[in-house]
XYZ file of C-alpha atoms in Angstrom:
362
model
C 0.000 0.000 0.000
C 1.050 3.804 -0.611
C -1.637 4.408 1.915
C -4.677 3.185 4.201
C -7.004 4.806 5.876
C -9.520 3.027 8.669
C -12.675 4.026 10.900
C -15.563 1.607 12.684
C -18.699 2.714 12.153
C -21.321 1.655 14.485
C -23.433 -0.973 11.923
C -22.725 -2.693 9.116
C -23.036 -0.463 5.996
C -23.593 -1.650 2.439
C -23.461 1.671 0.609
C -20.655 4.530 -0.103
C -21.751 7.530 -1.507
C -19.485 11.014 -2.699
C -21.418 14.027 -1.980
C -20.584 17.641 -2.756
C -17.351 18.766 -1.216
C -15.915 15.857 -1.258
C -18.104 14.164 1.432
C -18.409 10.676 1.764
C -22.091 9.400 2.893
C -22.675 6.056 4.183
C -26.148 4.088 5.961
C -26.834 1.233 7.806
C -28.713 -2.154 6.497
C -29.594 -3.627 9.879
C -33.494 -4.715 10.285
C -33.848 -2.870 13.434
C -35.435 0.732 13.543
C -32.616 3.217 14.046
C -30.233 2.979 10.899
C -27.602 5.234 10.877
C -27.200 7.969 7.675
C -24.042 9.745 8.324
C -22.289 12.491 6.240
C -18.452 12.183 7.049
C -15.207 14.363 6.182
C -12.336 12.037 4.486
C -9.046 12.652 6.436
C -7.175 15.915 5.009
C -4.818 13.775 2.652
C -8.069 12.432 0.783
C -9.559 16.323 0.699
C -5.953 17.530 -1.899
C -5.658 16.486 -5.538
C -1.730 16.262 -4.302
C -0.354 13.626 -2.760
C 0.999 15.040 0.236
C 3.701 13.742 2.819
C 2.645 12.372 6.652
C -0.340 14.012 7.714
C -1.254 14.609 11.768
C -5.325 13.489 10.813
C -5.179 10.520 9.271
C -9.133 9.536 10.476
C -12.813 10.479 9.162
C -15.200 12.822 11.029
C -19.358 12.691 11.625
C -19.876 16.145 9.941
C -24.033 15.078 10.434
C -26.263 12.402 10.644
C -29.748 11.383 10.947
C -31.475 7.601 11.350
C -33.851 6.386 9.308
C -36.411 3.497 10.245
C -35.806 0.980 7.756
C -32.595 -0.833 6.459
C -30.937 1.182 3.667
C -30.096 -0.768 0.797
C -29.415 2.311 -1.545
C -28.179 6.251 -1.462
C -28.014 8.111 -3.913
C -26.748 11.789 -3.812
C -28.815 14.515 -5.611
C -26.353 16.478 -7.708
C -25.907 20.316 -7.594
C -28.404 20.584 -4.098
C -28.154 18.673 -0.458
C -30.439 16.281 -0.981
C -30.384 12.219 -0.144
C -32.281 9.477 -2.344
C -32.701 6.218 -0.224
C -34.379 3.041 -0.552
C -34.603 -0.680 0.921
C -37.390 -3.063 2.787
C -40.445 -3.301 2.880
C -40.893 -1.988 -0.707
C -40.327 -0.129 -3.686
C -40.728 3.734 -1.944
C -37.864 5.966 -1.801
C -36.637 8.565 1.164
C -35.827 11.832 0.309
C -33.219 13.090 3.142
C -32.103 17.073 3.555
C -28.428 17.460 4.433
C -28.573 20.310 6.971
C -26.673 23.549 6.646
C -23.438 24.318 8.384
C -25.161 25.439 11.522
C -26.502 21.520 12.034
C -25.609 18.033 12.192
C -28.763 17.013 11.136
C -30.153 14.511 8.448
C -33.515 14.968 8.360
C -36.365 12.981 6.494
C -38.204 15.986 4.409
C -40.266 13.172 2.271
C -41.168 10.316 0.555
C -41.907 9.092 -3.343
C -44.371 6.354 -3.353
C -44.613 4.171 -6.156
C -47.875 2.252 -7.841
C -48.309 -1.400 -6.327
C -45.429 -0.575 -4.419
C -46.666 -2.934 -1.757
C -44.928 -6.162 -2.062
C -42.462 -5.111 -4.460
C -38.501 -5.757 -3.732
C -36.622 -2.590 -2.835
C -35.418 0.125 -5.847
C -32.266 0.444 -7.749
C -31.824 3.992 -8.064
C -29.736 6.841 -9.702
C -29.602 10.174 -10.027
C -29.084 13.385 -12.187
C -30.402 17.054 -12.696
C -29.124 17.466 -16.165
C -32.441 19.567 -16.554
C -33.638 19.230 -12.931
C -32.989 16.828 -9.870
C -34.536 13.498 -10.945
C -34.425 10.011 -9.356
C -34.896 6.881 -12.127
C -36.056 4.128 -10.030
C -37.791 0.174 -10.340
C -37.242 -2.512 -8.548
C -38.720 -5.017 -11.805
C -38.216 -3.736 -15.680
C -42.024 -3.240 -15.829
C -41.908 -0.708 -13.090
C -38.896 2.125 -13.597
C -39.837 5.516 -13.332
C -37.942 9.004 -13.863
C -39.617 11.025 -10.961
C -39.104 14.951 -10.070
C -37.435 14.351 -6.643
C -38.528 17.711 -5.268
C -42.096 18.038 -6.587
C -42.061 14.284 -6.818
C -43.792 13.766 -10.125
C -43.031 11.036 -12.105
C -42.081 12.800 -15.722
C -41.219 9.452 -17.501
C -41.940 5.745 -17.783
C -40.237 3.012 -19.368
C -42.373 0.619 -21.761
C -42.776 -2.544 -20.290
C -41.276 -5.756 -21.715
C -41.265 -8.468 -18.660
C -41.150 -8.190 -15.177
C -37.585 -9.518 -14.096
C -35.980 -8.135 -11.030
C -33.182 -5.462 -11.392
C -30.262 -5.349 -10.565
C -28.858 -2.038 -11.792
C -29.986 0.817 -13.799
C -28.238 3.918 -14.592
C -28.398 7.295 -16.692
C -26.011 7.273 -19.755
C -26.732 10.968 -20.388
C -29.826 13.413 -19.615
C -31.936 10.631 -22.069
C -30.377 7.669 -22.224
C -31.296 4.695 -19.382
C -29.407 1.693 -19.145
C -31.193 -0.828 -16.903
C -29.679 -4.727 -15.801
C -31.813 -7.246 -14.976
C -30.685 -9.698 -12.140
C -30.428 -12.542 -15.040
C -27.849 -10.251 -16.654
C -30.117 -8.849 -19.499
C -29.537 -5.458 -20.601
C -32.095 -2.899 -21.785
C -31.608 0.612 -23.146
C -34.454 3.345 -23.024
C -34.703 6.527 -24.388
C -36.814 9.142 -22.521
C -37.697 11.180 -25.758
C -39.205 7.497 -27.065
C -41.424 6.416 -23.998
C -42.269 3.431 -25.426
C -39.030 2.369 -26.754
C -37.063 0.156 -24.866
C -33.760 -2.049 -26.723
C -32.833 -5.299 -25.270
C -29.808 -7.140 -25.216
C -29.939 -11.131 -25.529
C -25.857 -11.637 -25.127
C -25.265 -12.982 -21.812
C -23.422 -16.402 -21.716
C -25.022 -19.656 -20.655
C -25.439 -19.620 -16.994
C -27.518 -21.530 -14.463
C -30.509 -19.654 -13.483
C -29.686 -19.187 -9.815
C -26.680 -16.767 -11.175
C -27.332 -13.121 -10.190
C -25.715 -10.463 -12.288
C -24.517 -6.932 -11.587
C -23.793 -3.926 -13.403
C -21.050 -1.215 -13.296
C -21.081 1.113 -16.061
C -18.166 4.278 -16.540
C -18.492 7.632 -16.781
C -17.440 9.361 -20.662
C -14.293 12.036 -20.404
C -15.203 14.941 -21.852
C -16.592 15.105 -25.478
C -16.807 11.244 -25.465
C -20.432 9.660 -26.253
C -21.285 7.345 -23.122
C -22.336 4.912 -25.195
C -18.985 4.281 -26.322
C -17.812 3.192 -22.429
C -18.117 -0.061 -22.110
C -20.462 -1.881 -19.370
C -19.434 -4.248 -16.887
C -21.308 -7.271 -15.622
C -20.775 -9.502 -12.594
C -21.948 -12.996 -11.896
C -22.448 -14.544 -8.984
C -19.730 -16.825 -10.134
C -17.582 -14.327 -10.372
C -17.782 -13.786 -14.365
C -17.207 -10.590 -16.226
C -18.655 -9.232 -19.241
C -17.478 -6.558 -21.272
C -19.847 -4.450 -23.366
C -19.830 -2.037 -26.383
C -23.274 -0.553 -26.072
C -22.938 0.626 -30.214
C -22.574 -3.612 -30.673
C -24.229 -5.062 -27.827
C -25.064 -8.146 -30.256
C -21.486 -9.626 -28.546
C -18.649 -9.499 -26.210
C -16.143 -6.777 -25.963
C -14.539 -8.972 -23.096
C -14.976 -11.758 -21.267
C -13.577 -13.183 -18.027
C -13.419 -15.476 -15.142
C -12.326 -13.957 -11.528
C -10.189 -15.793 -9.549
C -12.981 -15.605 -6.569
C -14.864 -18.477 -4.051
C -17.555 -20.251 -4.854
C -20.757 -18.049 -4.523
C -22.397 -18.258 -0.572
C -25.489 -16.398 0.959
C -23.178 -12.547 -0.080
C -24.675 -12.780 -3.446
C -27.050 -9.607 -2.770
C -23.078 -7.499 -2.348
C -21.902 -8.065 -5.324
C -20.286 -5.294 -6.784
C -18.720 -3.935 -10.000
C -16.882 -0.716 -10.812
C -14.446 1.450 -13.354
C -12.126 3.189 -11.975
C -12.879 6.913 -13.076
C -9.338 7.969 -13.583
C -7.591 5.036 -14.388
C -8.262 3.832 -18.149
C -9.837 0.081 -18.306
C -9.536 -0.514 -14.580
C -12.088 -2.121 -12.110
C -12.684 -3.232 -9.397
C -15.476 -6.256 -8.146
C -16.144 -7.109 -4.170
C -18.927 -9.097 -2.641
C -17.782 -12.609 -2.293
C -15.601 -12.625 0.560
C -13.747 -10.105 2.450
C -11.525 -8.956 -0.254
C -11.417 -6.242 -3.239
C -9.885 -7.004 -6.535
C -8.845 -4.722 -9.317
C -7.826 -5.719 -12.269
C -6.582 -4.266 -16.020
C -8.762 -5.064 -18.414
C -7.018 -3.970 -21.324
C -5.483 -6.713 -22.401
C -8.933 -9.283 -22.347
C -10.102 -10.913 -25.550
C -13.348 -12.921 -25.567
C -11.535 -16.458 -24.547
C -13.774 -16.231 -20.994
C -9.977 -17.185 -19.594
C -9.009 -16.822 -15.688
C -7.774 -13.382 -15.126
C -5.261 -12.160 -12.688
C -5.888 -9.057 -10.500
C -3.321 -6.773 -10.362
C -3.866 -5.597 -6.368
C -6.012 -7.190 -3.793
C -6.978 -5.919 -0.936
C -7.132 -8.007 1.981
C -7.106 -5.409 5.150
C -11.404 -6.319 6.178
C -10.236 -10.199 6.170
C -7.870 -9.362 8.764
C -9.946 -7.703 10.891
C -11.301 -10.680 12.808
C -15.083 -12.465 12.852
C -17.828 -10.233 13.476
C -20.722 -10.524 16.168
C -21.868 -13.654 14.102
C -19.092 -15.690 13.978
C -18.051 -15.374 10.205
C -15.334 -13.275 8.766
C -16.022 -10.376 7.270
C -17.917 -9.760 4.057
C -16.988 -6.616 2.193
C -20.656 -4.667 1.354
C -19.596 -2.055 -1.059
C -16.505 -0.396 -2.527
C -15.966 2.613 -4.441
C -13.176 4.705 -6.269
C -12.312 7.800 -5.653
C -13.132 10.633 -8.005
C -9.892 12.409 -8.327
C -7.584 10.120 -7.142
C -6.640 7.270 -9.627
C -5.863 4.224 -7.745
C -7.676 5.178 -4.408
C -10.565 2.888 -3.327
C -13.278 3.065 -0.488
C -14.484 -0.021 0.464
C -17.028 -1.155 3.926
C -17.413 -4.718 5.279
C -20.091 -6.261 7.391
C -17.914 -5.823 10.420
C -18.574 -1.776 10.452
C -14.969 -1.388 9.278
C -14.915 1.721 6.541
C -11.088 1.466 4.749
C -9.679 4.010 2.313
C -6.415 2.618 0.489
C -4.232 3.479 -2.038
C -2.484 0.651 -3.717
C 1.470 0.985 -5.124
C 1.283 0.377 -8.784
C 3.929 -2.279 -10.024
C 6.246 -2.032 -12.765
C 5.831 1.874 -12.971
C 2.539 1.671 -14.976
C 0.462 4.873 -14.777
């Protein structure tokens, strides 16, 4: 490591979320009333695009918080205001949270965007944007996403319905493009200017049907279309697709993690591209370690692939109030900073760590 960064929350969290200013938001998953939503300040050396020498603060900070009374299984920030998108159990309704102004340390519950036949329904996938104003696309099943207002909370867009799998993902490719992932691995594009337009992809490779999929999709530079990033997919098997979104009728890539046999973590899984660091990513979920790996050099031979960093520091922190070792919940990269990672466990344990590259790549 070039550096690592530690702090114990109070509950396990499954979620990491960047806010304005650099903040980091995370929320509990527990089934008892009285999850934790905390805002927190990154230690000083995460807050400088520099890499600077040692550094007296080396821990986070509660900057504000607020508890909400169901598990959160989702959090999205609202870009450009201070508002919170959350969802989990019972249903399909989301949580809309105010961030409270300097003078507080509030998060406070300000309201709530039911959906139809909500009742019943899994929990939401979410994202967010306000390339026009702040929105929220949401669905827990492809016959149920919505593009909803979040302030006035009306729902300004529907996506035609084709089936009713669960979802896994979904995610804005630009101010009208929708790119939603069923838990089978199927792919779907939308269009909001076409309501009832709605593109699927067939090319997922043969898998038994208990597989769950994922989806981790990366963020254009400047002046590049997004639909010339690829998309990443995760099985519960631990294999990855690659996909052109301009060709989606086969593989960019395709790839076999060195990772355990799938267990009960399935619901963690997680995929990601690094945002500064061309064709890297990063996949968590099955045990209590991140990978990253280079994908650069992957054909469609569905051959092992060999991370290029793995971090191990959750596995070492001992078995949790149940017995079993930790189980990493979520990871993230950060935004500025090309080979720094956030990642939580279901221990409470919240790392940040910055891996030595070998060889003097990038």
């Amino acid at each position: 490591y070039r550096d690592l960064h530690t702090f114990e929350l109070q509950a396990p969290t499954r979620l990491i979320e960047w806010a304005r200013g650099n903040r980091v938001c995370v929320a509990g998953y527990g089934q008892s009333d009285g999850n934790e939503i905390l805002q927190l300040i990154p230690p000083p050396t995460l807050l400088t695009k520099e890499t600077q020498g040692l550094c007296p603060e080396r821990d986070f900070k509660v900057e504000c918080g607020g508890f909400s009374e169901r598990p959160v299984y989702s959090l999205k920030y609202v870009p450009d205001t201070s508002l919170l998108v959350t969802s989990g159990p019972p249903d399909s309704s989301l949580q809309v949270w105010q961030v409270s102004a300097e003078d507080s340390d509030v998060i406070k519950s300000v309201s709530t965007i039911a959906t139809e036949d909500g009742t019943g329904q899994s929990w939401a996938k979410i994202a967010t944007t306000s390339a026009r104003a702040p929105c929220v696309l949401h669905g827990s099943r492809l016959d149920r996403v919505q593009i909803t207002e979040v302030e006035s909370r009306k729902n300004v867009y529907t996506a035609a319905s084709r089936g009713s799998e669960e979802l896994s993902g979904l995610a804005f490719l630009d101010c009208n493009a929708l790119l939603l992932c069923c838990a089978t691995g199927r792919l779907c594009l939308a269009d909001t200017r076409q309501p009832q337009s709605l593109v699927e992809d067939m090319s997922v490779p043969s898998a038994p049907c208990s597989e769950q999929w994922c989806l981790g999709t990366r963020h254009g530079a400047q002046g590049l279309e997004p639909s010339s990033q690829p998309v990443a997919r995760l099985s519960s098997r631990g294999l990855l697709t690659l996909t052109d979104l301009r060709k989606t009728s086969e593989f960019l890539a395709l790839a076999k993690a060195r990772v355990p046999s799938p267990g009960s973590g399935a619901e963690f899984l997680c995929v990601s591209w690094a945002p500064a660091l061309e064709g890297y990513l990063a996949i968590s979920g099955f045990d209590g370690t991140v990978h990253v790996y280079d994908t650069q050099s992957w054909d469609s031979s569905g051959k092992e692939a060999e991370p290029i960093f793995v971090h191990k520091g959750h596995a070492f922190g001992g078995a949790g109030s149940s017995g079993d070792p930790p189980l990493i919940t979520v990871h993230t990269w950060h935004l500025q900073k090309p080979r720094t990672l956030l990642s939580a466990a279901s221990d409470g344990s919240l790392h940040v760590w910055n891996w030595v590259q070998p060889c003097g790549k990038c």
